[in-house]
Amino acid sequence: QVQLVESGGGLVQAGGSLRLSCAASGRTFDIYIMGWFRQAPGKEREFVAAIRWNGRSTYYASSVKGRFTISRDNAKNTVYLQMNSLKPEDTAVYYCAAETSGYSSSWTEYDSWGQGTQVTVSS
């Protein structure tokens, strides 16, 4: 089993930046993809970005492409989401997730989840 712990959320003004972190522990050798998802009140959980555990491929939702960057630190078993040019519509709880068999942008395919971290962007 994989355990995930997110950090780095907070309140920021529109146009600002935040960096989220997700530390993985446990059976990290089983991980194939790490993803970030978000869920705003009253909305479905949606895909934000993903990265292969070996770091060779990255994937982004069209709504964040060019503004957000996903990366990983091998030594720390940590995945980051650098969020720039934030907009009020980016406000949501952000979750990191791990998947063991292949890339997917569907949250239902991910096996392990963190507890979530709140990101609030004020206008």
PDB file of C-alpha atoms in Angstrom:
ATOM      1  CA  GLN A   1       0.000   0.000   0.000  1.00  0.00           C
ATOM      2  CA  VAL A   2       1.068   3.562  -0.730  1.00  0.00           C
ATOM      3  CA  GLN A   3       0.585   6.423   1.703  1.00  0.00           C
ATOM      4  CA  LEU A   4       0.372   9.985   0.408  1.00  0.00           C
ATOM      5  CA  VAL A   5       0.596  13.247   2.333  1.00  0.00           C
ATOM      6  CA  GLU A   6      -0.046  16.606   0.661  1.00  0.00           C
ATOM      7  CA  SER A   7       1.059  20.017   1.841  1.00  0.00           C
ATOM      8  CA  GLY A   8       1.386  23.540   0.547  1.00  0.00           C
ATOM      9  CA  GLY A   9      -2.164  24.750   0.082  1.00  0.00           C
ATOM     10  CA  GLY A  10      -3.350  28.160   1.206  1.00  0.00           C
ATOM     11  CA  LEU A  11      -4.897  31.469   0.272  1.00  0.00           C
ATOM     12  CA  VAL A  12      -3.430  33.497  -2.570  1.00  0.00           C
ATOM     13  CA  GLN A  13      -4.537  36.416  -4.708  1.00  0.00           C
ATOM     14  CA  ALA A  14      -5.341  35.971  -8.365  1.00  0.00           C
ATOM     15  CA  GLY A  15      -2.152  35.991 -10.408  1.00  0.00           C
ATOM     16  CA  GLY A  16      -0.141  34.548  -7.550  1.00  0.00           C
ATOM     17  CA  SER A  17       1.644  31.228  -7.147  1.00  0.00           C
ATOM     18  CA  LEU A  18       1.613  28.225  -4.845  1.00  0.00           C
ATOM     19  CA  ARG A  19       3.555  24.976  -4.777  1.00  0.00           C
ATOM     20  CA  LEU A  20       1.900  21.801  -3.569  1.00  0.00           C
ATOM     21  CA  SER A  21       3.905  18.814  -2.379  1.00  0.00           C
ATOM     22  CA  CYS A  22       2.928  15.169  -2.126  1.00  0.00           C
ATOM     23  CA  ALA A  23       5.195  12.826  -0.179  1.00  0.00           C
ATOM     24  CA  ALA A  24       4.814   9.122  -0.922  1.00  0.00           C
ATOM     25  CA  SER A  25       5.763   6.267   1.385  1.00  0.00           C
ATOM     26  CA  GLY A  26       5.155   2.547   1.623  1.00  0.00           C
ATOM     27  CA  ARG A  27       5.162   0.442  -1.549  1.00  0.00           C
ATOM     28  CA  THR A  28       6.413   3.247  -3.772  1.00  0.00           C
ATOM     29  CA  PHE A  29       8.007   0.705  -6.111  1.00  0.00           C
ATOM     30  CA  ASP A  30       4.465  -0.210  -7.224  1.00  0.00           C
ATOM     31  CA  ILE A  31       3.670   3.313  -8.424  1.00  0.00           C
ATOM     32  CA  TYR A  32       3.396   3.913 -12.163  1.00  0.00           C
ATOM     33  CA  ILE A  33       1.719   7.337 -12.254  1.00  0.00           C
ATOM     34  CA  MET A  34       1.266  10.122  -9.725  1.00  0.00           C
ATOM     35  CA  GLY A  35      -1.588  12.493 -10.358  1.00  0.00           C
ATOM     36  CA  TRP A  36      -3.072  15.695  -9.003  1.00  0.00           C
ATOM     37  CA  PHE A  37      -6.825  16.147  -8.962  1.00  0.00           C
ATOM     38  CA  ARG A  38      -9.038  18.892  -7.598  1.00  0.00           C
ATOM     39  CA  GLN A  39     -12.583  19.188  -6.433  1.00  0.00           C
ATOM     40  CA  ALA A  40     -14.513  22.408  -5.983  1.00  0.00           C
ATOM     41  CA  PRO A  41     -17.729  22.565  -3.929  1.00  0.00           C
ATOM     42  CA  GLY A  42     -20.627  21.068  -5.837  1.00  0.00           C
ATOM     43  CA  LYS A  43     -18.420  19.870  -8.680  1.00  0.00           C
ATOM     44  CA  GLU A  44     -16.944  16.555  -9.703  1.00  0.00           C
ATOM     45  CA  ARG A  45     -13.348  15.682  -8.989  1.00  0.00           C
ATOM     46  CA  GLU A  46     -11.299  16.647 -12.032  1.00  0.00           C
ATOM     47  CA  PHE A  47      -7.883  15.785 -13.386  1.00  0.00           C
ATOM     48  CA  VAL A  48      -5.189  18.457 -13.139  1.00  0.00           C
ATOM     49  CA  ALA A  49      -1.837  16.864 -13.973  1.00  0.00           C
ATOM     50  CA  ALA A  50       0.075  13.592 -13.798  1.00  0.00           C
ATOM     51  CA  ILE A  51       3.641  12.373 -14.048  1.00  0.00           C
ATOM     52  CA  ARG A  52       5.109   8.942 -14.582  1.00  0.00           C
ATOM     53  CA  TRP A  53       6.935   7.780 -11.475  1.00  0.00           C
ATOM     54  CA  ASN A  54      10.170   7.647 -13.491  1.00  0.00           C
ATOM     55  CA  GLY A  55       9.565  11.286 -14.452  1.00  0.00           C
ATOM     56  CA  ARG A  56       9.738  10.640 -18.199  1.00  0.00           C
ATOM     57  CA  SER A  57       6.227  11.788 -19.119  1.00  0.00           C
ATOM     58  CA  THR A  58       3.892  14.482 -17.888  1.00  0.00           C
ATOM     59  CA  TYR A  59       0.236  15.131 -18.620  1.00  0.00           C
ATOM     60  CA  TYR A  60      -1.908  18.229 -18.059  1.00  0.00           C
ATOM     61  CA  ALA A  61      -5.520  19.265 -18.230  1.00  0.00           C
ATOM     62  CA  SER A  62      -6.066  21.929 -20.857  1.00  0.00           C
ATOM     63  CA  SER A  63      -7.312  24.353 -18.193  1.00  0.00           C
ATOM     64  CA  VAL A  64      -3.923  24.410 -16.436  1.00  0.00           C
ATOM     65  CA  LYS A  65      -1.472  23.780 -19.257  1.00  0.00           C
ATOM     66  CA  GLY A  66       1.120  26.546 -19.410  1.00  0.00           C
ATOM     67  CA  ARG A  67       0.348  27.671 -15.849  1.00  0.00           C
ATOM     68  CA  PHE A  68       0.963  24.550 -13.747  1.00  0.00           C
ATOM     69  CA  THR A  69       4.043  22.319 -13.737  1.00  0.00           C
ATOM     70  CA  ILE A  70       4.249  18.845 -12.228  1.00  0.00           C
ATOM     71  CA  SER A  71       7.616  17.441 -11.211  1.00  0.00           C
ATOM     72  CA  ARG A  72       9.128  14.880  -8.881  1.00  0.00           C
ATOM     73  CA  ASP A  73      12.152  14.480  -6.641  1.00  0.00           C
ATOM     74  CA  ASN A  74      13.426  10.908  -6.806  1.00  0.00           C
ATOM     75  CA  ALA A  75      15.439  11.123  -3.612  1.00  0.00           C
ATOM     76  CA  LYS A  76      12.501  12.387  -1.562  1.00  0.00           C
ATOM     77  CA  ASN A  77       9.739  10.313  -3.182  1.00  0.00           C
ATOM     78  CA  THR A  78       7.892  13.593  -3.539  1.00  0.00           C
ATOM     79  CA  VAL A  79       5.807  15.022  -6.366  1.00  0.00           C
ATOM     80  CA  TYR A  80       5.249  18.750  -6.708  1.00  0.00           C
ATOM     81  CA  LEU A  81       2.645  20.888  -8.421  1.00  0.00           C
ATOM     82  CA  GLN A  82       3.884  24.394  -9.130  1.00  0.00           C
ATOM     83  CA  MET A  83       0.878  26.600  -9.782  1.00  0.00           C
ATOM     84  CA  ASN A  84       1.431  30.006 -11.374  1.00  0.00           C
ATOM     85  CA  SER A  85      -0.952  32.673 -12.656  1.00  0.00           C
ATOM     86  CA  LEU A  86      -3.644  31.339 -10.364  1.00  0.00           C
ATOM     87  CA  LYS A  87      -7.262  32.205 -11.075  1.00  0.00           C
ATOM     88  CA  PRO A  88     -10.315  32.208  -8.787  1.00  0.00           C
ATOM     89  CA  GLU A  89     -11.616  29.202 -10.733  1.00  0.00           C
ATOM     90  CA  ASP A  90      -8.584  27.218  -9.516  1.00  0.00           C
ATOM     91  CA  THR A  91     -10.076  27.300  -6.004  1.00  0.00           C
ATOM     92  CA  ALA A  92     -10.614  23.720  -4.851  1.00  0.00           C
ATOM     93  CA  VAL A  93      -9.353  20.969  -2.598  1.00  0.00           C
ATOM     94  CA  TYR A  94      -6.342  19.459  -4.329  1.00  0.00           C
ATOM     95  CA  TYR A  95      -5.579  15.763  -3.957  1.00  0.00           C
ATOM     96  CA  CYS A  96      -2.611  13.717  -5.022  1.00  0.00           C
ATOM     97  CA  ALA A  97      -3.118  10.129  -6.047  1.00  0.00           C
ATOM     98  CA  ALA A  98      -1.088   7.114  -7.110  1.00  0.00           C
ATOM     99  CA  GLU A  99      -1.898   4.571  -9.782  1.00  0.00           C
ATOM    100  CA  THR A 100      -0.063   1.303 -10.337  1.00  0.00           C
ATOM    101  CA  SER A 101      -0.949   0.108 -13.815  1.00  0.00           C
ATOM    102  CA  GLY A 102      -0.927   2.922 -16.347  1.00  0.00           C
ATOM    103  CA  TYR A 103      -1.767   6.519 -17.144  1.00  0.00           C
ATOM    104  CA  SER A 104      -5.338   7.667 -16.739  1.00  0.00           C
ATOM    105  CA  SER A 105      -7.002  11.026 -16.269  1.00  0.00           C
ATOM    106  CA  SER A 106      -9.957   9.368 -14.542  1.00  0.00           C
ATOM    107  CA  TRP A 107      -9.880   9.592 -10.770  1.00  0.00           C
ATOM    108  CA  THR A 108     -11.625   6.237 -10.509  1.00  0.00           C
ATOM    109  CA  GLU A 109      -8.490   4.504 -11.795  1.00  0.00           C
ATOM    110  CA  TYR A 110      -6.251   5.706  -8.973  1.00  0.00           C
ATOM    111  CA  ASP A 111      -5.584   3.392  -6.063  1.00  0.00           C
ATOM    112  CA  SER A 112      -4.198   5.581  -3.284  1.00  0.00           C
ATOM    113  CA  TRP A 113      -5.156   9.094  -2.206  1.00  0.00           C
ATOM    114  CA  GLY A 114      -3.887  11.802   0.068  1.00  0.00           C
ATOM    115  CA  GLN A 115      -6.086  13.717   2.470  1.00  0.00           C
ATOM    116  CA  GLY A 116      -6.312  16.819   0.288  1.00  0.00           C
ATOM    117  CA  THR A 117      -5.149  20.396   0.709  1.00  0.00           C
ATOM    118  CA  GLN A 118      -7.265  23.522   0.235  1.00  0.00           C
ATOM    119  CA  VAL A 119      -6.270  26.103  -2.360  1.00  0.00           C
ATOM    120  CA  THR A 120      -8.218  29.359  -2.349  1.00  0.00           C
ATOM    121  CA  VAL A 121      -7.615  32.053  -4.949  1.00  0.00           C
ATOM    122  CA  SER A 122      -9.166  35.431  -4.222  1.00  0.00           C
ATOM    123  CA  SER A 123     -10.109  37.882  -6.950  1.00  0.00           C
TER     124      SER A 123
END
